[in-house]
Amino acid sequence: MAGGGFVDAGNRGRAGQYEYRITPYFVFASFVAALGGSLFGYDLGVSGGVTSMDDFLKDFFPHVYRRKQAHLHETNYCKYDDQILTLFTSSLYYAALVSTFAASYVTRNKGRRMSILVGSTSFFFGGIINAMAKNIFMLILGRVFLGFGIGFGNQAVPLYLSEMAPAKIRGAVNQLFQLTTCLGILVANFINYGTAHIHPWGWRLSVGLATLPATLMFVGGLFLPETPNSLVEQGKLEEARRVLEKVRGTKNVDAEFVDLVDASEQARAIKHPFRNLLKRRNRPQLILGALCIPAFQQLTGNNSILFYAPVFFQSLGFSSNASLYSSTITNGALVVAALISMSLVDKFGRRAFYIEAGIEMFFEMIAVGITLGIYFGKGSEIPKGISVFLVICLCLFVLAYGRSWGPLGWLVPSELFPLETRSAGQSIVVCVNMIFTALIAQCFLAALCHLKFGIFLLFAGLILIMTSTIFFLLPETKQVPIEEVIFLWKNHWLWKRYVTDEDSDGIHKDQDQQA
């Protein structure tokens, strides 16, 4: 946990004095906050299933339904290529990227807990509107409310978990967000599987049940403590000390509390955190943490498969029920992968997970692309053995992504930013993530239609480039206190040109000028 501010060499040794025990209070706070991931996950799982349901298509997209019926037992890359249909999915992410800037203000000035409450409230209303939708306008409006909820939740929850967690277990705790995301996806798949048999309103039940995780998150959020970091940032030092002692399970928190106060004093002097991110000393966090890593998470292609898994499997010639069943299998693999990552990421480190999984995902995308190129798109059903092979490849791909690029896409950025730019940095992380999520959600079915099997070879090429970038540019942050990450940049072969020993003095000068 702790400050995240730039510290001098004397402060560097203080992290060794941090003490903690795992207390029920800490466990409760972490699990309740992590429910924010279930909002994101439930929507990921539900939207693809709903857009493949005949009752939904007949009500809102009859032309897509007619095209689907015309190719019911054929493989066809273009069955579901419709920009309004994909806008139903992607509109949420456009709303999320807009809302993240408002979320940054609330998170910095009102606290992480307030953003969690706002996010859950907005998501609740989005679920209600979608369940009652009578036309496409109501569908999109509901998606916008859901997007606002996800924008606030994804802004606040990773920060909350990283700030509450002791450094030695920060990776595992932060990945509770990914675990609940994966569980949300899996639960949504089971719900879709059940509601697909309820005619003609089963899809309404699927989208309406989004209110359940939102309600759990809101009620739990009422009892959440604010993070000590945020309380110090708001000037509530006594309350921050009490919460820190309660979370850590010890009165001996002097060293960590002093680091929090030091970091907060530096943060409070920064009047324009977004402008501060552009300074030369913050170049590593801006390029890697705010831009590259959240974009990379989406450019792997995994979320395209999650969005449209039922649609994708139906395009491959699976029946409606079989497609939902196959997507449930792949999403079950995602949950298993999240548990693996939580167990091992603080042991083996972030870089090892990124690089090993990147190599594996590259070959799996190549295998899928070549197989589809040989067997798919000829107007006849794919042989059963080939279909099973494709499902296995996609499961292995999801297993690799789910223990690496998925969870680390939220964990690593939350570790890189100092306190004075953390809310602003996390806003850009969410914004970039949502931009690429929306673009891929909007473009995937069209790309599948026009590039055919080549879309998977494109993803393979992107994965190779992104894995190489991680190999050369990302230092290992395993078990490094957030306030000491600056020393990783100072010792890196490239970033030491931007972050120098004089930067600590430069920060104090900036503070004096801005004060």
XYZ file of C-alpha atoms in Angstrom, residues 1-496:
496
model
C 0.000 0.000 0.000
C 1.262 3.436 0.768
C 1.797 6.633 -0.815
C 3.034 6.466 -4.324
C 4.782 9.824 -4.126
C 8.352 10.406 -5.189
C 10.547 9.873 -2.171
C 14.156 10.410 -1.347
C 16.717 7.745 -0.603
C 16.079 8.041 3.093
C 12.435 7.189 2.722
C 13.276 4.243 0.532
C 14.295 2.098 3.472
C 11.155 2.857 5.441
C 9.068 0.355 3.466
C 10.922 -2.426 5.242
C 9.319 -1.257 8.504
C 5.733 -1.764 7.301
C 3.781 -4.265 9.387
C 0.465 -5.959 8.693
C -1.803 -8.886 9.456
C -4.680 -10.175 7.343
C -7.733 -9.016 9.306
C -11.456 -9.707 8.745
C -11.913 -5.972 8.235
C -9.401 -5.966 5.377
C -10.921 -9.094 3.817
C -14.432 -7.610 3.950
C -13.328 -4.317 2.385
C -11.418 -6.063 -0.395
C -14.212 -8.448 -1.365
C -16.938 -5.797 -1.316
C -14.879 -3.407 -3.437
C -13.987 -6.204 -5.844
C -17.692 -6.652 -6.606
C -17.117 -3.778 -9.027
C -15.602 -6.323 -11.374
C -18.855 -8.286 -11.428
C -20.603 -5.324 -13.088
C -18.096 -5.307 -15.922
C -18.083 -9.097 -16.152
C -21.850 -9.530 -16.104
C -22.250 -7.141 -18.997
C -19.451 -8.807 -20.983
C -21.164 -12.151 -20.536
C -24.759 -11.054 -21.083
C -24.456 -8.785 -24.119
C -23.053 -11.415 -26.487
C -25.633 -14.002 -25.424
C -28.552 -11.613 -25.748
C -27.529 -10.503 -29.246
C -27.684 -14.148 -30.378
C -31.198 -14.774 -28.981
C -33.935 -15.003 -31.614
C -36.552 -13.192 -29.503
C -34.228 -10.205 -29.050
C -33.309 -10.099 -32.739
C -36.969 -10.350 -33.854
C -37.938 -7.423 -31.589
C -35.125 -5.026 -32.503
C -33.087 -6.382 -35.448
C -35.470 -8.367 -37.676
C -33.198 -8.087 -40.730
C -30.364 -9.748 -38.797
C -32.794 -12.454 -37.663
C -33.846 -13.129 -41.269
C -30.199 -13.305 -42.377
C -29.423 -15.680 -39.506
C -32.322 -17.978 -40.477
C -31.226 -17.982 -44.101
C -27.845 -19.372 -43.062
C -29.041 -21.368 -40.065
C -27.018 -24.506 -40.763
C -24.155 -22.913 -42.662
C -20.883 -21.386 -41.678
C -20.973 -17.726 -42.607
C -18.580 -14.989 -41.539
C -21.184 -12.259 -42.096
C -24.302 -13.607 -40.331
C -24.261 -10.907 -37.644
C -22.483 -8.034 -39.404
C -24.714 -5.097 -38.474
C -23.390 -1.783 -37.148
C -26.514 -0.935 -35.127
C -26.417 -4.361 -33.493
C -22.772 -3.869 -32.552
C -23.578 -0.347 -31.346
C -25.836 -2.011 -28.767
C -22.653 -3.576 -27.334
C -20.141 -0.801 -27.914
C -22.293 2.168 -26.763
C -21.650 1.111 -23.174
C -17.907 1.533 -23.622
C -18.211 4.919 -25.309
C -20.228 6.068 -22.279
C -17.661 4.568 -19.925
C -14.758 6.436 -21.489
C -16.633 9.761 -21.228
C -17.629 9.145 -17.619
C -14.117 8.297 -16.481
C -13.131 11.988 -16.400
C -15.994 12.794 -14.041
C -14.994 9.692 -12.089
C -11.447 11.041 -11.769
C -12.734 14.201 -10.064
C -14.998 12.269 -7.708
C -12.305 9.702 -6.892
C -9.692 12.353 -6.115
C -11.889 14.829 -4.228
C -14.696 12.728 -2.725
C -12.901 9.420 -2.344
C -12.755 5.972 -3.931
C -15.822 4.819 -1.979
C -18.025 7.557 -3.429
C -17.108 6.554 -6.985
C -18.040 2.959 -6.150
C -21.466 4.080 -4.900
C -22.099 6.310 -7.920
C -21.056 3.544 -10.299
C -23.342 0.932 -8.754
C -26.318 3.329 -8.796
C -25.881 4.160 -12.477
C -25.460 0.486 -13.392
C -28.678 -0.358 -11.527
C -30.717 2.160 -13.536
C -29.127 0.924 -16.765
C -30.315 -2.607 -16.048
C -33.849 -1.385 -15.355
C -34.034 0.653 -18.580
C -32.724 -2.223 -20.724
C -35.176 -4.693 -19.207
C -38.086 -2.343 -20.035
C -36.806 -1.322 -23.495
C -39.441 -0.879 -26.203
C -37.183 0.453 -28.948
C -33.522 0.798 -29.914
C -33.304 4.260 -28.298
C -34.178 2.772 -24.879
C -31.676 -0.029 -25.443
C -28.875 2.436 -26.149
C -29.948 4.715 -23.259
C -29.797 1.787 -20.865
C -26.357 0.883 -22.204
C -25.197 4.457 -21.580
C -26.229 4.233 -17.910
C -24.470 0.881 -17.650
C -21.403 2.492 -19.210
C -21.371 5.318 -16.678
C -21.484 2.706 -13.944
C -18.577 0.776 -15.397
C -16.585 3.974 -15.952
C -16.865 4.911 -12.269
C -16.339 1.358 -11.034
C -13.294 0.635 -13.189
C -11.789 3.949 -12.154
C -12.175 3.417 -8.417
C -11.983 -0.323 -7.711
C -8.421 -1.113 -8.927
C -7.153 1.949 -7.036
C -9.078 0.957 -3.916
C -7.701 -2.580 -3.905
C -4.100 -1.520 -4.586
C -4.195 1.136 -1.877
C -5.739 -1.148 0.749
C -3.385 -4.072 0.069
C 0.029 -4.601 1.679
C 2.788 -4.574 -0.963
C 3.637 -8.262 -0.550
C 0.146 -9.427 -1.532
C -0.936 -6.468 -3.661
C -0.975 -8.534 -6.856
C -3.330 -11.166 -5.475
C -5.633 -8.619 -3.824
C -5.852 -6.409 -6.898
C -6.734 -9.416 -9.011
C -9.912 -9.930 -7.022
C -11.219 -7.383 -9.530
C -10.359 -9.726 -12.404
C -11.746 -12.742 -10.530
C -15.142 -11.116 -9.965
C -15.119 -9.952 -13.594
C -14.610 -13.537 -14.716
C -17.233 -14.856 -12.312
C -19.656 -12.221 -13.600
C -19.048 -13.420 -17.165
C -19.540 -17.066 -16.172
C -22.735 -16.402 -14.204
C -24.078 -14.349 -17.109
C -23.463 -17.276 -19.457
C -25.425 -19.647 -17.228
C -28.256 -17.099 -16.998
C -28.305 -16.713 -20.785
C -28.398 -20.483 -21.161
C -31.503 -20.593 -18.953
C -33.317 -17.525 -20.262
C -32.824 -18.591 -23.891
C -35.611 -21.122 -23.237
C -38.035 -18.487 -21.856
C -40.014 -17.053 -24.760
C -40.459 -14.269 -25.662
C -39.070 -12.257 -22.736
C -36.091 -14.317 -21.562
C -33.610 -11.759 -22.879
C -35.258 -9.082 -20.700
C -34.574 -11.190 -17.640
C -30.923 -11.520 -18.670
C -30.353 -7.775 -18.980
C -32.563 -6.932 -15.973
C -30.589 -9.154 -13.619
C -27.736 -6.650 -13.977
C -29.480 -4.904 -11.084
C -28.447 -7.718 -8.724
C -24.641 -7.180 -8.698
C -25.272 -3.416 -8.701
C -27.440 -3.726 -5.586
C -24.870 -5.901 -3.806
C -22.124 -3.425 -4.629
C -24.135 -0.416 -3.463
C -25.264 -1.970 -0.169
C -21.773 -3.264 0.548
C -20.295 0.099 -0.428
C -22.308 1.815 2.293
C -20.222 -0.097 4.844
C -16.861 0.240 3.094
C -14.088 2.252 4.738
C -12.387 4.872 2.627
C -8.748 4.065 1.821
C -6.142 5.656 4.136
C -4.506 7.178 1.041
C -7.702 8.981 0.074
C -8.418 10.119 3.636
C -4.929 11.598 3.950
C -5.391 13.235 0.541
C -8.584 14.870 1.885
C -6.787 16.066 5.024
C -8.536 13.612 7.401
C -5.355 12.462 9.108
C -6.820 11.076 12.336
C -9.430 9.023 10.518
C -6.796 7.827 8.056
C -4.611 6.625 10.920
C -7.525 4.768 12.531
C -8.471 3.039 9.267
C -4.841 2.128 8.560
C -4.454 0.547 12.000
C -7.715 -1.367 11.583
C -6.868 -2.577 8.069
C -3.326 -3.597 9.006
C -4.337 -5.174 12.319
C -1.582 -3.394 14.253
C -0.900 -0.081 15.989
C 2.626 -0.037 14.599
C 1.905 1.788 11.348
C 4.146 4.816 11.885
C 6.438 4.180 8.913
C 3.635 3.568 6.447
C 1.570 6.484 7.734
C 4.507 8.901 7.413
C 4.989 7.786 3.803
C 1.289 8.350 3.162
C 1.446 11.869 4.590
C 4.622 12.705 2.648
C 3.099 11.475 -0.588
C -0.137 13.330 0.092
C 1.666 16.612 0.701
C 3.314 16.247 -2.686
C 0.000 15.259 -4.291
C -1.909 18.173 -2.746
C 0.581 20.622 -4.233
C -0.210 19.356 -7.726
C -3.045 21.563 -8.959
C -3.210 20.064 -12.452
C -2.611 16.295 -12.238
C -3.399 15.654 -15.921
C -0.873 18.306 -16.967
C 1.614 16.861 -14.496
C 1.367 13.482 -16.243
C 2.927 15.069 -19.325
C 6.115 16.022 -17.482
C 9.275 14.236 -18.577
C 9.720 12.356 -15.267
C 6.251 10.803 -15.701
C 6.926 9.574 -19.236
C 7.260 5.880 -18.268
C 3.925 5.812 -16.415
C 2.199 7.750 -19.208
C 3.482 5.598 -22.068
C 3.358 2.185 -20.416
C 0.775 2.479 -17.663
C -1.750 4.873 -19.181
C -1.481 4.158 -22.910
C 0.195 0.898 -23.878
C -0.946 -1.627 -21.265
C -4.711 -0.836 -21.333
C -4.632 -0.785 -25.151
C -2.680 -4.041 -25.240
C -5.290 -5.737 -23.045
C -7.921 -5.202 -25.731
C -5.714 -5.734 -28.795
C -5.103 -9.350 -27.793
C -8.570 -10.048 -29.217
C -9.798 -11.844 -26.107
C -12.664 -9.487 -25.326
C -13.874 -9.760 -28.909
C -14.287 -13.476 -28.305
C -16.007 -12.817 -24.954
C -18.388 -10.189 -26.394
C -19.534 -12.338 -29.222
C -18.770 -15.897 -28.123
C -22.326 -17.204 -28.713
C -22.574 -15.240 -31.973
C -19.109 -16.439 -33.028
C -19.864 -20.095 -32.324
C -23.169 -19.810 -34.197
C -21.264 -18.351 -37.137
C -19.130 -21.489 -37.005
C -22.262 -23.563 -37.464
C -23.027 -24.464 -33.833
C -26.689 -24.547 -32.818
C -27.962 -21.787 -30.518
C -27.771 -23.952 -27.389
C -24.427 -25.449 -28.366
C -22.961 -21.987 -28.947
C -24.022 -20.793 -25.487
C -22.645 -23.995 -23.992
C -19.305 -23.598 -25.789
C -18.966 -19.976 -24.690
C -19.711 -21.063 -21.114
C -16.796 -23.500 -21.323
C -14.413 -20.768 -22.502
C -15.586 -18.412 -19.764
C -15.168 -21.155 -17.167
C -11.557 -21.329 -18.325
C -11.297 -17.595 -17.635
C -12.297 -18.115 -13.980
C -9.738 -20.913 -13.566
C -7.080 -18.649 -15.081
C -7.918 -15.809 -12.669
C -7.457 -18.165 -9.694
C -4.101 -19.318 -11.095
C -2.975 -15.731 -11.506
C -4.058 -14.730 -7.997
C -2.112 -17.650 -6.545
C 1.122 -17.176 -8.452
C 1.520 -13.596 -9.686
C 3.213 -12.398 -6.472
C 5.573 -15.373 -6.649
C 6.641 -15.386 -10.296
C 6.052 -11.727 -11.114
C 4.228 -9.687 -13.716
C 6.790 -9.903 -16.536
C 6.963 -13.695 -16.474
C 3.190 -13.986 -16.790
C 3.042 -11.445 -19.602
C 5.819 -12.990 -21.678
C 4.980 -16.692 -21.239
C 1.287 -16.137 -21.966
C 2.048 -13.828 -24.891
C 4.102 -16.524 -26.629
C 1.371 -19.110 -25.995
C -1.418 -16.825 -27.231
C 0.540 -16.052 -30.411
C 0.680 -19.702 -31.443
C -2.961 -20.314 -30.489
C -4.189 -17.444 -32.650
C -2.054 -18.759 -35.524
C -3.612 -22.210 -35.078
C -7.171 -20.808 -35.056
C -6.503 -18.604 -38.091
C -4.978 -21.377 -40.186
C -7.715 -23.859 -39.220
C -10.471 -21.425 -40.148
C -8.675 -20.614 -43.393
C -8.708 -24.274 -44.385
C -12.124 -25.435 -43.157
C -14.378 -22.404 -42.633
C -16.496 -20.202 -44.909
C -17.276 -22.748 -47.611
C -21.052 -22.817 -46.901
C -21.050 -26.230 -45.215
C -20.764 -27.331 -41.613
C -17.324 -27.680 -40.061
C -16.428 -31.302 -39.201
C -17.121 -32.062 -35.543
C -13.487 -32.851 -34.785
C -12.367 -29.496 -36.175
C -15.048 -27.693 -34.144
C -13.794 -29.377 -30.974
C -10.218 -28.403 -31.873
C -11.255 -24.758 -32.283
C -13.041 -24.716 -28.920
C -9.931 -26.241 -27.266
C -7.667 -23.634 -28.885
C -9.914 -20.807 -27.731
C -10.074 -22.266 -24.197
C -6.263 -22.434 -24.044
C -6.099 -18.874 -25.381
C -8.547 -17.669 -22.717
C -6.590 -19.553 -20.009
C -3.412 -17.758 -21.081
C -5.089 -14.343 -21.309
C -6.981 -14.799 -18.042
C -3.831 -15.325 -15.998
C -1.813 -12.565 -17.647
C -2.932 -9.793 -20.001
C -6.436 -9.654 -18.521
C -5.745 -9.130 -14.804
C -2.356 -7.482 -15.281
C -3.964 -4.886 -17.524
C -5.591 -3.480 -14.364
C -2.980 -4.453 -11.781
C 0.206 -3.067 -13.334
C -1.082 0.450 -14.154
C -2.436 0.787 -10.600
C 1.087 0.090 -9.311
C 2.939 2.559 -11.537
C 1.452 5.983 -10.759
C 2.556 8.122 -7.799
C -0.234 9.495 -5.624
C -0.144 12.985 -7.105
C -1.133 11.655 -10.551
C -2.862 8.410 -9.571
C -6.495 9.424 -10.125
C -5.627 11.219 -13.358
C -3.521 8.292 -14.508
C -6.244 5.773 -13.713
C -8.729 7.913 -15.653
C -6.549 7.695 -18.734
C -6.112 3.938 -18.159
C -9.897 3.437 -18.101
C -10.425 5.849 -20.990
C -7.865 4.141 -23.249
C -9.184 0.724 -22.233
C -12.747 1.730 -23.066
C -11.778 3.379 -26.370
C -10.164 0.182 -27.589
C -12.904 -1.970 -26.069
C -15.567 0.063 -27.893
C -13.664 0.109 -31.178
C -13.086 -3.632 -31.145
C -16.662 -4.325 -30.049
C -17.906 -2.131 -32.898
C -15.516 -3.482 -35.520
C -15.035 -7.182 -34.679
C -18.072 -8.590 -36.511
C -17.389 -6.378 -39.544
C -13.725 -7.405 -39.484
C -14.750 -11.056 -39.179
C -16.964 -10.551 -42.237
C -14.325 -8.825 -44.387
C -10.987 -10.221 -43.130
C -12.434 -13.664 -42.409
C -9.797 -15.924 -40.812
C -7.239 -13.143 -41.285
C -8.589 -11.335 -38.191
C -7.024 -14.024 -35.998
C -3.691 -13.779 -37.800
C -3.857 -10.001 -37.252
C -4.371 -10.549 -33.526
C -1.398 -12.949 -33.536
C 0.832 -10.279 -35.073
C -0.319 -7.689 -32.539
C 0.347 -10.103 -29.652
C 3.917 -10.646 -30.901
C 4.560 -6.879 -31.037
C 2.980 -6.269 -27.618
C 4.877 -9.095 -25.914
C 8.137 -7.698 -27.276
C 7.231 -4.257 -25.906
C 6.625 -5.698 -22.427
C 9.894 -7.645 -22.591
C 11.989 -4.575 -23.348
C 10.172 -1.755 -21.513
C 8.360 -3.015 -18.386
C 10.379 -3.489 -15.163
C 9.233 -6.039 -12.577
C 6.968 -4.507 -9.898
C 6.425 -7.683 -7.863
C 6.315 -6.882 -4.110
C 7.689 -3.364 -4.698
C 5.914 -0.731 -2.544
C 4.180 1.799 -4.781
C 6.241 4.681 -3.404
C 9.460 2.907 -4.467
C 8.508 2.261 -8.103
C 10.478 5.378 -9.077
C 13.696 3.468 -8.381
C 12.714 0.882 -11.002
C 12.544 3.618 -13.625
C 15.852 5.083 -12.494
C 17.572 1.727 -12.998
C 15.922 0.818 -16.318
C 18.072 0.908 -19.461
C 15.676 3.278 -21.285
C 13.560 5.045 -18.654
C 16.584 6.233 -16.639
